Coordinates of C-alpha atoms and ligand atoms in Angstrom, one line a residue:
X1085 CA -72.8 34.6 10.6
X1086 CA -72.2 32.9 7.3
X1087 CA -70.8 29.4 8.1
X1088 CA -68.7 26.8 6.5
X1089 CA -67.6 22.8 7.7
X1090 CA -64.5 21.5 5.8
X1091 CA -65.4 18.0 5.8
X1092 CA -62.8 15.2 5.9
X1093 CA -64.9 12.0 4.3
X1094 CA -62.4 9.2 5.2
X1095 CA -61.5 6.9 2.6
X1096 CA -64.4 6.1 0.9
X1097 CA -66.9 4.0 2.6
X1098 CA -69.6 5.2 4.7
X1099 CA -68.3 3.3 7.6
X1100 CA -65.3 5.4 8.0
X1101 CA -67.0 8.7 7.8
X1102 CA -67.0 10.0 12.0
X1103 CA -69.9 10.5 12.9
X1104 CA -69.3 13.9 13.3
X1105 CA -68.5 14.7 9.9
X1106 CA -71.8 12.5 8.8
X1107 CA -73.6 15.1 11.0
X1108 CA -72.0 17.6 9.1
X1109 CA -72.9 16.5 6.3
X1110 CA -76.9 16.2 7.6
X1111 CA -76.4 20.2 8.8
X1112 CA -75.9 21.7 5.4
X1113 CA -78.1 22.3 2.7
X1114 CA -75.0 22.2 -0.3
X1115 CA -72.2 19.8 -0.5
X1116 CA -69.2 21.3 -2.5
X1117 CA -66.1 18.7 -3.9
X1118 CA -64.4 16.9 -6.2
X1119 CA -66.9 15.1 -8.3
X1120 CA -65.1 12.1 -7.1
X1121 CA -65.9 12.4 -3.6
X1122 CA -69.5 13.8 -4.1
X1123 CA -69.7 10.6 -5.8
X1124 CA -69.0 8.9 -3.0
X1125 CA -71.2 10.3 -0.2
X1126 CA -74.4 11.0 -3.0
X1127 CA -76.4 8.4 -1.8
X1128 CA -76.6 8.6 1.7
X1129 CA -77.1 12.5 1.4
X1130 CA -80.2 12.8 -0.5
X1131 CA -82.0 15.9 -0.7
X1132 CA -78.8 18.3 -0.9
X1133 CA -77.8 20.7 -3.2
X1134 CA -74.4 19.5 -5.0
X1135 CA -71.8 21.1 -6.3
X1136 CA -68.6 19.9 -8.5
X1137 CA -65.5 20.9 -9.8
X1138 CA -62.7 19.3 -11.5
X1139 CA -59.3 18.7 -10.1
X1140 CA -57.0 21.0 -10.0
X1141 CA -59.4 24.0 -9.9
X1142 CA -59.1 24.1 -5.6
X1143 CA -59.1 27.7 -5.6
X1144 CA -62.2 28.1 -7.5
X1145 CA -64.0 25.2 -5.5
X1146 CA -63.2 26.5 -2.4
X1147 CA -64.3 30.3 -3.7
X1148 CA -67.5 28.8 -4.9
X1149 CA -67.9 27.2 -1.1
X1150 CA -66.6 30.6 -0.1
X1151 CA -69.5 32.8 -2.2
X1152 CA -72.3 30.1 -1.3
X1153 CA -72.1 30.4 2.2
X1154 CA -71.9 34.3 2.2
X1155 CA -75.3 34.3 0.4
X1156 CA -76.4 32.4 3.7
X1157 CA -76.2 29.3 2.2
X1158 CA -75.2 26.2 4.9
X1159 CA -72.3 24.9 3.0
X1160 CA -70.0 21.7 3.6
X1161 CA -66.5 21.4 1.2
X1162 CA -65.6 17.6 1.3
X1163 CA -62.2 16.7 0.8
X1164 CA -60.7 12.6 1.2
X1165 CA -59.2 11.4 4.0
X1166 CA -58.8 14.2 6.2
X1167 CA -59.7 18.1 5.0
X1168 CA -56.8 19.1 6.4
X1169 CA -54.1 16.4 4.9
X1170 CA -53.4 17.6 1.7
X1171 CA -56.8 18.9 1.9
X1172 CA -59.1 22.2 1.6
X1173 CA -58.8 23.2 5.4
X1174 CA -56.0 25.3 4.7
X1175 CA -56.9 26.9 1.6
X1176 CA -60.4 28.0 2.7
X1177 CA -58.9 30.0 5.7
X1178 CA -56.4 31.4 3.2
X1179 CA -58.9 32.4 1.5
X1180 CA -61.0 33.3 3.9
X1181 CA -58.0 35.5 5.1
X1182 CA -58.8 37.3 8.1
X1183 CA -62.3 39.2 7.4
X1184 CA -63.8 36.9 9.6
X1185 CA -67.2 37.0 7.7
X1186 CA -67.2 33.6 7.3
X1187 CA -67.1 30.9 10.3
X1188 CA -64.8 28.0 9.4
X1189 CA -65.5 24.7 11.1
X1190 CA -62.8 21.8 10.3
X1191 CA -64.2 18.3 10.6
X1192 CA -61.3 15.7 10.8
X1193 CA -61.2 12.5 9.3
X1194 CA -59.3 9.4 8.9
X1195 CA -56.4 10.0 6.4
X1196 CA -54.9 7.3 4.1
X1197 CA -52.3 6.8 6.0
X1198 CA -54.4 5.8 8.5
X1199 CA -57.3 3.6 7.3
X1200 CA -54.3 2.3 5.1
X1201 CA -52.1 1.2 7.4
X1202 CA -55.3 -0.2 9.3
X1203 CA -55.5 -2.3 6.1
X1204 CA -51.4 -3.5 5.7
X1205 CA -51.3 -4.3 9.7
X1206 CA -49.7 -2.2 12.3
X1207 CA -47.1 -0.6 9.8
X1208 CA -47.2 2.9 12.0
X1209 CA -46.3 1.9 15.6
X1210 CA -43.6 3.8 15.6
X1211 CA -42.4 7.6 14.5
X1212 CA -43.6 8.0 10.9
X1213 CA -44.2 10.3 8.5
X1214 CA -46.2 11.2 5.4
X1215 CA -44.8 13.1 2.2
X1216 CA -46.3 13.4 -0.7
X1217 CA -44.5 13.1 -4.5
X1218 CA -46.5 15.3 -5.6
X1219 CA -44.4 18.5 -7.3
X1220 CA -47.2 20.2 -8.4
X1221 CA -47.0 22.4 -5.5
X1222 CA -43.9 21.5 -4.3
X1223 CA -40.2 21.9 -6.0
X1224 CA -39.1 18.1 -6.5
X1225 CA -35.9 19.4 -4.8
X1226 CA -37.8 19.7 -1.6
X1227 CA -39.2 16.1 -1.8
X1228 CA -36.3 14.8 -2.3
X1229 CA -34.7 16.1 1.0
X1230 CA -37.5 15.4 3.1
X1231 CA -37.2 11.5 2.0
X1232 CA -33.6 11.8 2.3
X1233 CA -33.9 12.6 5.8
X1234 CA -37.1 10.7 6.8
X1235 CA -35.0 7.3 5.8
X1236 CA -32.1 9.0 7.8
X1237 CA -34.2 9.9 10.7
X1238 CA -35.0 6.2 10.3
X1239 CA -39.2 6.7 10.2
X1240 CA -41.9 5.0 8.7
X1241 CA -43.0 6.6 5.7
X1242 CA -46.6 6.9 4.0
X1243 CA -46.7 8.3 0.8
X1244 CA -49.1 10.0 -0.8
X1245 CA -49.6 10.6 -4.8
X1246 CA -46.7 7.8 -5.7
X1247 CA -47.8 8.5 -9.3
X1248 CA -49.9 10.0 -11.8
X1249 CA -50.5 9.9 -15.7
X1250 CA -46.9 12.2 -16.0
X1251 CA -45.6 11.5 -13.7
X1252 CA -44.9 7.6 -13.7
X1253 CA -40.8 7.1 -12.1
X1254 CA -41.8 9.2 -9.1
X1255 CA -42.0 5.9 -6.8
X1256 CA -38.7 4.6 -8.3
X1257 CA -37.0 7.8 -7.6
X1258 CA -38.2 8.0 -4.6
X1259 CA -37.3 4.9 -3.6
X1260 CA -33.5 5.5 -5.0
X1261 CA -33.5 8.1 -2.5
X1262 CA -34.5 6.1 0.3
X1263 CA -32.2 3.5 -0.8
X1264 CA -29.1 5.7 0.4
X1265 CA -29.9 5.1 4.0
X1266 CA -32.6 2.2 3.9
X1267 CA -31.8 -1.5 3.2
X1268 CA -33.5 -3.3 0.0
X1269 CA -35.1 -5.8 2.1
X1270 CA -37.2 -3.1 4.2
X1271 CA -40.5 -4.5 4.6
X1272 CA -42.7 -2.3 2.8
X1273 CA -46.5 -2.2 1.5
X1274 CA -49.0 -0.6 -0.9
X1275 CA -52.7 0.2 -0.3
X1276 CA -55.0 0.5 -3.4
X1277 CA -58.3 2.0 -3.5
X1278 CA -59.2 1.9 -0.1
X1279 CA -62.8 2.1 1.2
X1280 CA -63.6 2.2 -2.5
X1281 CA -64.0 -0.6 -5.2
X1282 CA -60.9 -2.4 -6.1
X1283 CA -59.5 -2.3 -2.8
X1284 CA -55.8 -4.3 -2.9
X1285 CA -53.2 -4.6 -0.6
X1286 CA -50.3 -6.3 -1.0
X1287 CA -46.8 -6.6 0.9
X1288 CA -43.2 -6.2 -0.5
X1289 CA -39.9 -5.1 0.1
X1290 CA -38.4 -2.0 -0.8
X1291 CA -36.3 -3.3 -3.9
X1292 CA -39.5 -4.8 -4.9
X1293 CA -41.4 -1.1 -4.4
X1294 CA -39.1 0.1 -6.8
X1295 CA -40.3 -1.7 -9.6
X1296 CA -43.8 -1.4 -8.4
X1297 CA -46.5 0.5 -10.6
X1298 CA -48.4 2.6 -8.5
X1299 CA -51.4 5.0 -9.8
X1300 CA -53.0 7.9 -7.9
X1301 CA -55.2 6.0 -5.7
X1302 CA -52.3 4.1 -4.2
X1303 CA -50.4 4.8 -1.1
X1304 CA -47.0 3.4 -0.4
X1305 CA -45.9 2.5 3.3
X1306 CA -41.9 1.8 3.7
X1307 CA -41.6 0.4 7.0
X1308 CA -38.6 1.4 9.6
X1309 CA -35.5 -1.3 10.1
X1310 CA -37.2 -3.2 12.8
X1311 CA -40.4 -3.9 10.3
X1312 CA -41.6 -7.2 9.9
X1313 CA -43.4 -9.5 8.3
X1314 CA -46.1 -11.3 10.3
X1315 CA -48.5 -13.4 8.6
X1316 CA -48.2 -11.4 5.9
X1317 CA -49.0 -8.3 7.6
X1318 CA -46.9 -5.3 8.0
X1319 CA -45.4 -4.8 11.3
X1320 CA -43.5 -2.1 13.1
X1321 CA -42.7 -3.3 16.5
X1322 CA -42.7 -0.3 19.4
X1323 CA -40.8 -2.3 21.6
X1324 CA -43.3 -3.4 24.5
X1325 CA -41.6 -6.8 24.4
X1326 CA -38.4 -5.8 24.6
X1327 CA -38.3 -3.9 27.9
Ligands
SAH1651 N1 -56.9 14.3 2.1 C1 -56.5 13.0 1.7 C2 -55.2 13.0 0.9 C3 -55.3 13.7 -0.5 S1 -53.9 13.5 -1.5 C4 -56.3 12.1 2.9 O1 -56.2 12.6 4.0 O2 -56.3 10.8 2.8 C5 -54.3 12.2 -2.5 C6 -53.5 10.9 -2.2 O3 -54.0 10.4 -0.9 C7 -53.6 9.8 -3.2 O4 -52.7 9.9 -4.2 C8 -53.3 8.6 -2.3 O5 -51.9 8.4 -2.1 C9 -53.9 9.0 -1.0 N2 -55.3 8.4 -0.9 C10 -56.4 9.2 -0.7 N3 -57.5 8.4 -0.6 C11 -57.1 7.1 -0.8 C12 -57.8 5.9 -0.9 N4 -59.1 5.8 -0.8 N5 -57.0 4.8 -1.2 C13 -55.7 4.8 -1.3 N6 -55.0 6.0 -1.3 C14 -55.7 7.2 -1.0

């Protein structure tokens, strides 16, 4: 049967591909993906057939995928992070629907949220979770209440696409909105470019995330009340020293 592996690459470098999905990757004969991320894995897959498309045209890269592998192709989509965090995991079995003619493999891989937090400390000890700005796909109405009640719920937040070109004072409404519940002072951090040239991190509070200019390549952590700053780490205790 016609198969295809939705590959979650990591960040960016090599080193934080599993080795799972770098066997993926060795299994097909066509790589399919942003050009971006192609870009990124090129050179250490030499000898495969690759194909790119530009953002915002998912449904027609994961179609493509889709076509190639019915013509008995061995076909791997690549997606950042993980394939199925804001990824292409979801869309290709959408799309896929429930013919069944195509076998679906999802390989996981280590989200921003993750290798970012890796970066910034121990910012995720605790319950957190990750929402994206990103109305594209999602009424800005709906973002709004989930940040409302992650910062009443009290969590540790990552988010993903803080900005882009239009859409600049996402971040700073955002942070308004935490604000309601969440004190200025809340230890927070930002993750640039991670696993891929230009890497940054640097460590704030949430008055000062505000004000901060992130771009799409940037992800935001806003740490819980009891995060600290530890030699200029970000740190969420779990409590081990408490009991
Ligand atoms: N599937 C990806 C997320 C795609 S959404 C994953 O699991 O990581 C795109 C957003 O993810 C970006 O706007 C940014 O917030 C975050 N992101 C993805 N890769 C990143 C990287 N290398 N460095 C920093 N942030 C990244």
């Amino acid at each position: 049967m016609a198969k295809i592996r939705v590959v979650g690459i990591g960040p960016g470098d090599y080193q934080e591909m599993t080795l799972r999905a770098v066997d993926a990757l060795n299994a097909c004969d066509v790589i399919v993906g942003y050009h971006v991320y192609v870009d990124l894995v090129k050179d250490h897959f030499p000898g495969k057939e690759f194909h790119t498309t530009p953002m915002r045209r998912e449904v027609d890269r994961c179609n493509i995928a889709l076509e190639l592998a019915r013509q008995g192709r061995d076909v791997a989509m690549i997606c950042s992070g993980d394939a199925g965090v804001y990824g292409m995991a979801g869309l290709i079995y959408e799309l896929r629907g429930e013919a069944g003619d195509v076998d679906v493999e999802v390989v996981g891989g280590l989200t921003a949220a993750i290798s970012g937090g890796a970066r910034l400390g121990a910012p995720l000890t605790h319950d957190f979770c990750v929402i994206s700005l990103s109305d594209l796909l999602t009424p800005w109405e709906t973002i709004e209440k989930r940040l409302e009640c992650a910062a009443l719920g009290d969590f540790a937040v990552a988010l993903y696409n803080p900005a882009s070109m239009k859409r600049r004072d996402y971040l700073q409404k955002a942070c308004d909105i935490l604000l309601r519940h969440a004190r200025p002072e809340t230890v927070c951090g930002v993750v640039k470019n991670i696993g891929r040239e230009g890497e940054a991190i640097r460590v704030m509070t949430l008055a000062e995330l505000r004000d901060y200019q992130a771009d799409m390549f940037t992800t935001a952590f806003i740490g819980n009340s009891h995060t600290k700053v530890i030699d200029g780490r970000m740190v969420t205790p779990r409590g081990y020293r408490d009991v």
